[in-house]
XYZ file of C-alpha atoms in Angstrom:
697
model
C 152.256 61.521 98.843
C 150.515 60.791 95.288
C 149.219 63.503 93.370
C 147.458 64.070 90.270
C 149.834 65.600 87.869
C 149.993 67.001 83.950
C 151.106 69.487 81.524
C 150.558 72.956 82.604
C 149.224 74.278 79.706
C 147.153 71.857 77.955
C 144.984 70.787 80.952
C 141.475 71.044 78.946
C 142.714 70.562 75.355
C 140.967 68.756 73.292
C 142.488 65.701 71.555
C 145.656 66.084 73.349
C 148.365 63.981 73.871
C 150.927 64.596 76.819
C 153.964 62.210 78.052
C 154.679 62.107 81.391
C 158.298 60.555 82.643
C 160.041 59.443 85.741
C 163.645 58.587 85.488
C 165.021 56.533 88.039
C 169.012 56.030 88.881
C 169.788 53.368 91.015
C 173.171 52.269 92.759
C 172.796 48.451 91.390
C 170.549 47.446 88.521
C 166.823 47.457 88.586
C 164.946 44.221 88.799
C 161.375 44.453 89.395
C 158.533 46.894 89.959
C 154.873 47.637 90.000
C 153.257 50.711 89.324
C 149.098 51.455 89.719
C 148.293 53.781 87.559
C 144.859 55.652 86.598
C 144.252 58.675 83.887
C 141.958 60.720 82.645
C 141.703 59.375 79.162
C 143.395 56.449 77.403
C 146.529 55.609 78.070
C 149.893 53.518 77.796
C 152.646 52.582 79.806
C 156.564 52.170 78.592
C 159.427 50.915 80.849
C 162.784 51.748 78.862
C 160.987 52.344 75.225
C 158.869 48.669 75.950
C 155.213 48.499 75.918
C 153.952 47.288 79.193
C 150.529 48.384 79.437
C 147.447 50.501 78.068
C 144.059 51.200 78.827
C 141.257 52.777 77.111
C 138.120 54.089 79.219
C 135.354 54.004 76.614
C 133.101 52.610 78.872
C 134.918 53.613 82.435
C 135.139 56.638 84.352
C 138.228 58.632 83.081
C 140.356 58.358 86.417
C 138.184 56.424 88.441
C 140.107 52.939 88.047
C 143.369 52.007 88.856
C 145.345 49.751 86.266
C 147.990 47.803 88.062
C 151.169 47.100 85.891
C 153.669 44.497 86.991
C 157.351 45.451 85.191
C 158.869 42.294 86.361
C 158.792 40.927 82.779
C 160.688 43.964 81.216
C 163.222 44.547 84.004
C 163.879 40.714 85.424
C 166.763 40.632 83.033
C 168.876 43.243 85.515
C 170.677 44.686 82.663
C 170.567 48.812 83.678
C 170.809 50.582 86.816
C 168.888 53.648 85.058
C 164.835 52.722 84.153
C 162.868 55.051 82.536
C 158.795 55.050 82.807
C 156.598 57.032 80.412
C 152.709 57.557 80.702
C 151.460 58.485 77.826
C 147.848 60.122 77.991
C 145.391 60.894 75.505
C 142.830 63.120 76.691
C 139.698 63.305 74.391
C 138.437 66.453 76.485
C 135.173 67.217 74.334
C 132.506 66.256 76.775
C 130.704 63.259 74.477
C 128.501 61.750 77.187
C 130.698 58.764 78.061
C 133.420 61.115 78.711
C 132.433 63.157 81.950
C 135.621 64.550 82.700
C 137.882 66.942 80.319
C 140.683 68.014 82.422
C 143.560 66.249 82.214
C 145.258 64.239 84.876
C 147.623 61.229 85.932
C 147.794 59.434 88.964
C 150.537 56.748 89.255
C 151.387 54.826 92.998
C 154.219 52.019 92.671
C 157.681 51.850 92.998
C 160.832 50.513 91.320
C 163.082 47.856 93.058
C 167.134 47.392 92.448
C 169.459 44.082 93.110
C 170.986 46.085 96.157
C 167.217 45.694 97.678
C 166.700 49.514 97.432
C 163.047 50.738 96.989
C 162.987 53.411 94.626
C 159.222 55.580 94.752
C 158.058 56.597 91.045
C 154.474 57.905 92.334
C 153.272 60.506 90.662
C 154.267 64.335 91.776
C 156.946 67.145 91.179
C 159.681 64.727 90.209
C 157.860 63.454 87.065
C 158.325 65.546 83.652
C 155.970 66.008 80.673
C 156.493 66.674 77.213
C 153.777 67.819 74.099
C 154.654 65.643 70.877
C 154.856 68.576 68.322
C 153.625 66.374 65.945
C 150.241 65.415 67.084
C 147.600 67.207 65.760
C 146.557 69.512 69.300
C 143.521 71.209 70.268
C 141.407 69.831 67.224
C 138.182 68.524 68.523
C 136.945 64.716 67.641
C 134.168 64.599 65.763
C 131.773 62.624 67.310
C 131.319 59.030 66.411
C 132.464 59.452 62.810
C 135.987 61.433 62.217
C 138.779 60.251 63.037
C 142.641 61.180 64.141
C 145.955 62.175 62.816
C 148.503 59.572 63.939
C 152.346 60.035 63.340
C 154.766 57.461 63.005
C 157.624 59.388 63.775
C 160.637 59.032 66.579
C 158.138 60.692 69.361
C 156.870 57.056 70.209
C 159.839 55.289 69.278
C 161.973 53.399 71.781
C 164.467 56.070 71.538
C 162.378 58.626 72.203
C 161.167 57.330 75.346
C 164.290 56.504 77.276
C 166.234 58.805 79.534
C 167.729 62.081 77.986
C 166.299 61.421 74.451
C 164.562 64.432 72.824
C 163.717 67.884 73.625
C 161.197 69.880 75.438
C 160.581 67.960 79.029
C 159.511 70.427 81.610
C 158.241 69.876 85.309
C 154.986 68.477 85.816
C 152.253 70.196 87.765
C 150.598 68.729 91.013
C 146.923 69.813 90.869
C 144.580 69.699 93.832
C 142.197 67.211 92.976
C 139.790 65.352 95.495
C 139.408 62.137 93.153
C 140.810 58.851 94.593
C 140.613 56.370 92.223
C 139.634 52.846 93.048
C 141.212 49.446 92.339
C 140.149 47.614 89.446
C 140.288 43.735 88.681
C 140.750 44.306 85.315
C 139.930 40.905 83.097
C 139.506 42.722 80.167
C 141.981 40.743 77.787
C 143.636 41.355 73.997
C 143.754 38.478 71.580
C 146.089 39.046 68.562
C 143.958 38.207 65.329
C 146.408 38.415 62.215
C 144.144 39.836 59.265
C 146.280 38.394 56.779
C 143.795 35.353 56.135
C 140.998 38.220 55.606
C 142.602 40.335 52.896
C 140.302 40.768 49.967
C 142.204 42.507 47.772
C 144.817 45.059 47.058
C 145.186 47.384 44.344
C 145.202 50.886 42.855
C 143.425 54.218 43.640
C 142.667 56.371 40.265
C 142.474 60.157 40.418
C 139.038 60.765 39.542
C 137.953 64.467 38.499
C 136.514 66.558 40.457
C 132.928 66.037 39.326
C 133.579 62.050 40.087
C 133.746 62.832 43.735
C 131.521 60.926 46.059
C 129.001 62.484 47.617
C 128.463 63.421 50.831
C 129.533 65.736 53.548
C 133.645 66.199 53.333
C 133.750 67.554 56.446
C 133.315 64.286 58.225
C 136.117 62.475 55.776
C 139.394 62.145 55.145
C 140.520 63.490 52.061
C 140.828 59.856 50.363
C 137.680 59.282 51.701
C 135.993 61.746 49.726
C 136.655 61.553 46.197
C 137.105 57.448 45.736
C 133.913 56.440 44.976
C 134.066 53.471 42.319
C 137.644 54.715 41.447
C 139.667 51.743 42.279
C 141.395 48.601 40.072
C 141.946 45.717 42.182
C 145.531 43.842 41.357
C 145.308 40.924 38.747
C 148.296 38.901 38.423
C 150.946 41.312 38.831
C 149.527 43.718 36.462
C 151.355 47.260 36.512
C 149.147 49.998 37.962
C 147.342 52.252 35.489
C 148.704 55.481 34.339
C 146.274 57.665 36.498
C 147.308 56.043 39.759
C 146.837 58.192 42.525
C 148.129 55.418 45.080
C 147.547 52.103 46.828
C 144.784 50.803 48.676
C 144.253 47.268 50.565
C 140.805 45.598 52.030
C 140.358 43.182 54.762
C 136.808 42.034 55.641
C 136.276 39.857 58.607
C 133.372 37.432 59.832
C 132.331 39.480 62.698
C 132.873 42.833 63.715
C 135.524 43.309 66.308
C 137.130 45.829 68.714
C 140.466 46.329 69.798
C 143.677 48.203 68.795
C 144.968 48.109 64.978
C 148.743 47.539 64.344
C 150.174 48.310 61.055
C 153.513 47.666 59.858
C 154.255 49.788 56.802
C 156.990 49.535 54.135
C 156.979 52.858 52.198
C 159.360 53.964 49.384
C 158.978 57.753 50.099
C 157.198 59.742 53.436
C 153.436 58.716 52.542
C 150.108 59.630 54.543
C 147.709 57.183 54.630
C 144.078 57.127 55.308
C 142.763 54.102 57.303
C 138.967 53.566 56.833
C 137.075 51.112 59.522
C 133.482 50.492 59.115
C 130.489 47.934 59.986
C 129.603 47.358 56.664
C 130.815 48.104 52.709
C 129.167 51.048 50.826
C 128.059 50.677 47.367
C 131.447 51.294 45.864
C 133.016 48.251 48.230
C 134.396 50.548 50.974
C 134.009 50.367 54.436
C 130.834 52.307 55.745
C 129.002 52.639 59.160
C 125.553 52.649 59.009
C 124.726 55.679 61.121
C 127.126 58.226 59.572
C 127.084 56.561 55.920
C 130.605 56.878 56.315
C 133.574 54.803 57.965
C 135.650 56.260 60.994
C 138.884 57.599 59.016
C 142.283 57.510 60.909
C 145.304 59.373 59.117
C 148.632 58.140 59.511
C 151.625 59.809 58.560
C 154.731 57.624 57.932
C 158.770 58.657 56.769
C 160.667 56.238 53.937
C 161.204 53.115 55.364
C 159.486 50.167 57.425
C 157.522 51.734 60.119
C 155.207 49.681 62.935
C 152.489 51.838 64.066
C 149.640 50.894 66.699
C 146.426 52.990 66.901
C 146.321 55.079 70.224
C 142.582 54.941 70.020
C 140.286 51.667 70.229
C 138.738 51.131 66.773
C 135.964 48.747 65.915
C 135.320 47.230 62.074
C 134.135 44.352 60.014
C 135.313 46.299 57.098
C 138.902 48.026 57.136
C 140.858 49.645 54.106
C 144.076 51.486 53.249
C 144.702 54.319 51.227
C 148.107 55.751 50.264
C 148.742 59.167 49.098
C 150.934 59.510 46.311
C 152.596 57.222 43.991
C 155.375 55.901 45.595
C 155.635 51.699 46.665
C 153.950 51.347 49.944
C 152.667 47.884 51.294
C 150.597 47.303 54.379
C 150.339 44.478 57.004
C 148.037 44.293 59.602
C 147.224 42.751 63.214
C 144.591 43.562 65.278
C 144.359 42.758 68.759
C 140.644 42.235 69.879
C 139.723 43.422 73.665
C 137.004 42.320 75.538
C 136.530 40.709 79.372
C 137.853 36.848 79.586
C 135.393 34.558 79.930
C 135.100 30.721 79.162
C 133.586 29.978 75.574
C 129.785 30.142 75.933
C 128.660 25.750 75.476
C 126.273 25.015 72.806
C 126.591 22.840 69.603
C 122.721 22.265 68.100
C 123.827 19.964 65.418
C 121.961 22.145 62.651
C 124.329 24.778 60.998
C 121.966 27.351 60.784
C 121.350 27.145 64.514
C 125.052 27.253 65.361
C 125.830 29.995 63.113
C 123.217 31.807 65.128
C 124.962 31.375 68.482
C 128.473 31.727 67.098
C 127.010 35.332 65.784
C 125.543 35.606 69.304
C 129.005 34.985 70.721
C 130.746 37.602 68.654
C 128.244 40.338 69.357
C 128.321 39.591 73.006
C 131.855 39.317 73.167
C 132.456 43.383 71.873
C 130.255 44.520 74.350
C 131.834 43.139 77.081
C 134.665 45.571 78.094
C 135.285 47.255 81.836
C 131.205 47.645 81.563
C 128.804 46.320 79.060
C 128.799 48.790 76.467
C 125.901 49.283 74.199
C 127.738 48.876 70.820
C 131.445 49.719 70.018
C 130.810 51.946 66.704
C 129.195 54.996 68.465
C 128.900 55.417 72.177
C 130.010 52.612 73.610
C 127.832 53.497 76.169
C 126.826 51.918 79.574
C 123.036 52.127 79.719
C 120.911 50.364 82.108
C 118.635 47.904 79.767
C 121.411 47.180 77.790
C 123.546 46.461 80.511
C 120.992 44.241 82.400
C 120.572 41.874 79.201
C 124.147 41.903 78.313
C 124.428 40.523 82.153
C 121.798 38.089 81.912
C 123.342 36.694 78.693
C 127.244 36.535 80.883
C 125.564 34.746 83.842
C 123.559 32.227 82.308
C 126.472 31.192 79.799
C 129.236 31.861 81.335
C 128.927 31.819 85.367
C 131.305 34.581 85.511
C 129.958 37.703 87.382
C 132.636 40.036 87.706
C 131.105 42.592 84.858
C 127.713 42.181 85.923
C 128.935 43.347 89.431
C 131.172 46.184 88.285
C 127.832 46.977 86.388
C 125.630 47.071 89.394
C 127.907 48.884 91.599
C 128.426 51.771 88.871
C 124.800 52.592 88.694
C 124.324 52.534 92.360
C 127.321 54.898 92.856
C 126.097 57.264 90.148
C 122.629 57.471 91.738
C 121.019 61.035 91.480
C 119.775 62.910 94.528
C 116.703 62.476 93.982
C 116.736 58.637 93.919
C 116.625 58.139 90.117
C 119.090 55.924 88.379
C 120.983 57.355 85.351
C 120.061 55.670 82.150
C 123.750 55.907 81.148
C 126.719 56.289 83.807
C 129.724 57.350 83.184
C 128.136 59.809 81.574
C 128.977 64.178 81.462
C 125.197 64.417 80.904
C 122.030 63.227 82.815
C 120.477 60.964 80.695
C 117.043 60.418 82.706
C 114.867 57.575 81.496
C 112.259 56.593 84.031
C 111.769 53.017 82.286
C 115.472 52.152 82.284
C 116.197 53.605 86.097
C 113.258 50.905 87.130
C 114.925 48.201 85.295
C 117.912 48.989 87.681
C 116.332 47.314 90.962
C 115.138 43.914 88.941
C 118.856 44.305 87.360
C 120.286 43.964 91.350
C 117.788 41.144 91.740
C 119.087 39.087 88.441
C 122.641 39.198 89.815
C 121.847 38.397 93.603
C 119.800 35.648 92.523
C 122.229 34.115 90.098
C 125.182 34.762 92.572
C 124.131 35.254 96.097
C 126.407 38.175 96.478
C 125.250 39.391 99.741
C 128.277 41.826 100.337
C 126.959 43.597 96.791
C 123.301 43.149 98.638
C 124.341 44.909 101.411
C 125.972 47.874 99.706
C 123.261 48.622 97.245
C 120.059 47.827 98.971
C 119.814 51.296 100.328
C 120.221 52.417 96.611
C 117.075 50.314 95.443
C 114.867 51.823 98.501
C 116.018 55.224 97.492
C 115.252 54.414 93.704
C 111.549 53.304 94.266
C 111.227 55.852 96.700
C 111.798 58.306 93.759
C 109.418 56.172 91.577
C 106.675 56.689 94.311
C 107.053 60.777 94.959
C 106.086 61.136 90.975
C 103.187 58.758 91.142
C 99.605 60.742 90.121
C 97.500 60.525 92.862
C 94.513 61.135 90.788
C 95.613 57.815 89.111
C 97.943 56.119 90.704
C 100.022 55.948 87.795
C 103.797 57.067 87.225
C 103.716 60.864 85.769
C 105.875 60.937 82.718
C 106.215 64.583 81.903
C 108.628 65.645 84.070
C 111.653 67.724 82.589
C 114.412 66.050 80.880
C 112.737 62.683 81.303
C 112.618 60.164 77.903
C 110.219 57.260 78.669
C 111.742 54.721 76.167
C 110.911 51.146 76.480
C 111.600 50.294 73.387
C 112.283 51.749 69.810
C 108.486 51.922 68.512
C 106.123 54.204 67.672
C 103.724 53.754 71.059
C 100.602 55.345 71.525
C 100.341 57.498 74.499
C 98.209 54.941 76.893
C 100.707 52.086 75.463
C 103.691 54.047 76.398
C 101.901 54.829 79.910
C 101.187 50.975 80.189
C 104.708 50.146 79.469
C 106.640 52.334 82.383
C 103.611 51.410 84.706
C 104.648 47.777 83.987
C 108.380 48.113 84.542
C 106.937 49.854 87.588
C 105.584 46.774 88.969
C 108.201 44.545 88.121
C 110.629 46.745 90.016
C 108.477 46.394 92.920
C 108.415 42.947 92.806
C 112.359 42.714 92.356
C 112.254 45.305 95.643
C 109.976 42.514 97.472
C 112.745 39.955 96.729
C 115.383 42.138 97.674
C 114.104 42.991 100.917
C 113.327 39.575 101.836
C 117.038 38.565 101.425
C 118.151 41.575 103.594
C 115.541 40.586 106.251
C 113.747 43.790 105.587
C 110.528 42.602 106.505
C 108.742 46.061 107.126
C 110.480 46.999 103.394
C 108.660 43.895 101.857
C 105.332 44.747 103.026
C 105.564 48.470 101.971
C 107.051 47.365 98.567
C 104.198 44.522 98.000
C 101.467 46.658 99.380
C 102.696 49.401 96.489
C 102.881 46.579 93.680
C 99.178 45.495 94.416
C 98.625 49.397 93.619
C 100.030 49.733 90.716
C 99.049 46.595 89.562
C 95.207 47.573 90.401
C 95.751 50.636 88.155
C 95.374 48.924 84.870
C 92.015 48.797 83.704
C 91.343 45.131 82.805
C 94.081 42.714 81.803
C 96.821 44.521 79.956
C 96.675 44.208 76.273
C 99.523 45.897 75.124
C 102.259 43.987 73.832
C 105.256 45.813 75.585
C 103.191 46.063 78.971
C 102.091 42.704 78.666
C 105.790 41.204 77.881
C 107.527 43.063 80.773
C 104.876 41.665 83.408
C 105.123 38.039 82.115
C 108.889 38.513 82.462
C 108.743 40.093 85.600
C 106.423 39.314 88.170
C 105.630 35.809 89.362
C 104.465 33.610 86.635
C 100.804 32.758 87.669
C 100.576 36.171 88.770
C 101.483 37.733 85.362
C 99.098 35.080 83.574
C 96.173 36.577 85.456
C 96.415 40.189 84.091
C 97.845 39.794 81.034
C 95.052 39.547 78.738
C 94.957 36.149 76.500
C 96.499 36.780 72.943
C 97.950 39.736 73.902
C 101.673 38.679 72.436
C 99.729 37.312 68.800
C 101.732 38.377 65.979
C 103.410 40.961 68.037
C 107.178 41.197 66.612
C 109.303 44.369 67.870
C 112.189 45.660 65.902
C 115.000 45.049 68.490
C 116.406 42.191 69.413
C 116.431 43.837 72.917
C 113.002 43.510 73.201
C 112.442 40.095 71.188
C 114.498 38.481 73.577
C 112.161 39.370 76.223
C 108.992 38.394 73.799
C 110.612 35.123 73.577
C 110.530 34.533 77.280
C 106.928 35.738 77.948
C 105.862 32.948 75.306
C 107.763 30.456 77.493
C 106.532 32.005 80.496
C 102.827 31.119 79.186
C 103.812 27.881 77.986
C 104.186 28.314 74.341
C 107.581 27.307 73.197
C 106.526 27.098 69.486
C 106.065 30.762 68.917
C 109.367 31.242 70.892
C 111.303 28.839 68.629
C 109.270 30.800 65.262
C 110.332 34.226 66.486
C 114.100 32.727 66.910
C 113.909 31.658 63.280
C 111.927 34.125 61.927
C 113.474 37.252 63.329
C 117.143 36.339 63.660
C 117.080 33.604 60.959
C 115.748 36.571 58.480
C 118.851 38.818 59.760
C 121.230 36.281 59.260
C 120.466 35.691 55.854
C 120.711 39.244 55.071
C 124.062 39.111 56.210
C 124.573 39.850 59.535
C 128.098 39.157 61.099
C 127.028 40.753 64.632
C 123.551 41.097 65.162
C 122.262 44.394 64.895
C 120.272 47.159 66.942
C 117.248 47.235 64.749
C 115.700 44.476 62.470
C 112.605 43.578 60.786
C 111.832 39.959 58.765
C 109.503 41.734 56.195
C 111.980 44.895 55.254
C 115.606 45.629 55.712
C 117.239 48.084 58.399
C 116.102 51.745 57.840
C 119.303 53.781 57.755
C 117.354 56.782 59.143
C 116.797 55.046 62.390
C 120.692 55.410 63.382
C 120.544 51.593 63.709
C 123.756 50.152 64.879
C 124.948 46.838 62.943
C 126.771 45.467 66.061
C 124.382 45.915 69.626
C 124.990 43.007 72.067
C 121.326 43.760 73.235
C 120.344 41.776 70.401
C 122.341 38.339 71.099
C 119.565 36.557 72.580
C 120.121 33.428 70.443
C 123.061 32.943 72.992
C 120.622 32.022 75.873
C 117.386 31.528 74.278
C 118.695 28.289 71.779
C 120.100 26.473 74.918
C 117.001 27.476 76.976
C 114.925 26.155 73.965
C 117.023 22.604 73.614
C 117.632 22.241 77.237
C 114.238 22.731 78.589
C 115.069 25.248 81.383
C 114.549 29.029 82.079
C 117.176 30.298 84.359
C 115.348 33.395 84.809
C 112.738 32.824 87.180
C 112.675 33.317 91.048
C 111.246 29.572 91.542
C 113.455 26.398 90.441
C 109.796 24.720 90.113
C 108.926 27.330 87.273
C 112.227 26.587 85.519
C 111.307 23.667 83.918
C 109.341 23.206 80.221
C 109.571 20.603 77.592
C 112.593 20.691 75.634
C 112.174 21.845 72.018
C 113.856 19.472 69.085
C 116.043 21.770 67.196
C 116.679 18.833 64.436
C 120.328 17.994 65.826
C 122.013 16.303 68.600
C 122.384 19.243 71.209
C 125.433 19.519 73.598
C 125.214 22.779 75.951
C 125.255 23.994 79.179
C 123.488 26.728 81.366
C 124.081 28.235 84.405
C 120.990 28.356 86.896
C 120.782 30.005 90.226
C 120.095 26.178 91.118
C 123.481 24.869 89.264
C 124.729 24.044 85.736
C 122.139 22.531 83.568
C 123.800 20.420 80.865
C 122.577 18.492 77.776
């Protein structure tokens, strides 16, 4: 029987790499095999020293999903009767909120097959052995989001070190009694190799600055080269010799859009060398990669021997700007390839015939692409977290532009299965903490309705409808009977709605509006499953919530939510005229909803103007992927912690084809979906997926 296995001593050690090995000796050549692998951390699988699979758990719950590895490609030549399977598992183990479990573990179920027809079970258990690479920097906590890791290109992970009988220090694996049982994952995340050579901006020589010339900032968050670099570098020009005060070589790449995936470096070094690799969303004042939130890059350190080594980074990384800096004066050259990762999708079809709009669309595609992983991630640099509100808009972008529902479905189910005992949907899942954001919890029933309306997924609705009911019952239990409004002062709650300095009344209105929209979604879902009594009860509660608004709604956030979530005629009757006049939120997330609200009001001119002034000025400011926050009248405020790649801001991905085609795919009724198309100034070709079919120009 398959068991969870691990090393005997390092089950809770942070920044821990453990290799686990199973050797199979057969009477005939081994020709085929499959493995189902789950692990409590990012993992790689090798067979006879050849990498066959890897998985990163950034947005996935560690150990929850099985990844299938087909070994036919590496065993099909049938050259040997012995095979060595090695799985390397990296355990973060420091309890950041997207890593809910700190216990190490590997779960494997599968078999190898030999030419004589024999089947050789390789499921994880006591027959496996373990090894902890001595060179790995064990027991060193990761500094959340900003710092990197020390990785070694020694023989530990070379082919000779991953075959039977090679190396010392292997010990029997320990089986652990563990109730977790992984679920199969039909994983559609794929890699595309991108050579970075065309994006090399410069190479050159780093100078040795005096101590008082060191870069300002917290050195604890930086690798040694990143602390004191500043402007102390000289770019290569025509093969000029290195300056006498040279401290090492460097190289810098800058790509058009932010990328997420796995970096591979091929390094030629004349002597043993330590190389710092800096990855960031932008360039700082000295032209080095930097990250907006921390003001520094993520820094990884690679230690290589003399000669040529190829180093594939263990950890998924993200960057728009990438640099390497070598310590020491020995000759060194570095070539880089990056394997971008995203869920497989057809390319969204849209061309406006106007260069500016086509650039907006391209940036939107790039932004949505990096967030679409095993689940929808809020941003690649920081949490990589799966939040309800972020996931919902990303799913809408996905469904309307590609028609592929797989990630949306997994996202809906992830939140349903993580529902709190009181019925509240967690704002973030998976997570090691309980993020309780009431307006996010109330977006989840509408997320379910969105998905079912686009896909007709009756099986999903049957599974999650009880969770929808519990979610709305949780909300009902927290309605203040004296006011009829949702209480916001519960311990541990954070009412968000948007990044905005709300007055108490405006924040209350925003959350109450989200409650009303959740009830309207519950009515639709109850009617779909045939729950007549439930639909009537939800409709009655919706009327009660709407009755709590004193007059017509004037707060622009609340008005936007109601216009986008209620039936259009009802929404227009409860929102005050002019409620959205002059309203420009600072997040692309909420601006998408504001543009939709203008379309519900029949004001296509305002929707287009917002696209032009908000995303257009961000484009002019140099955005290669859309930023978390932006104001057309000023630059991003660094202290806000804004990221420069936030998929919730990718609204032009759908807004541009919506405007050009004159169709809103997000309404409930087909009769409400059409409006007069907007002339964008060129010949449009494009398509939008709607619940009623694909609309093409």
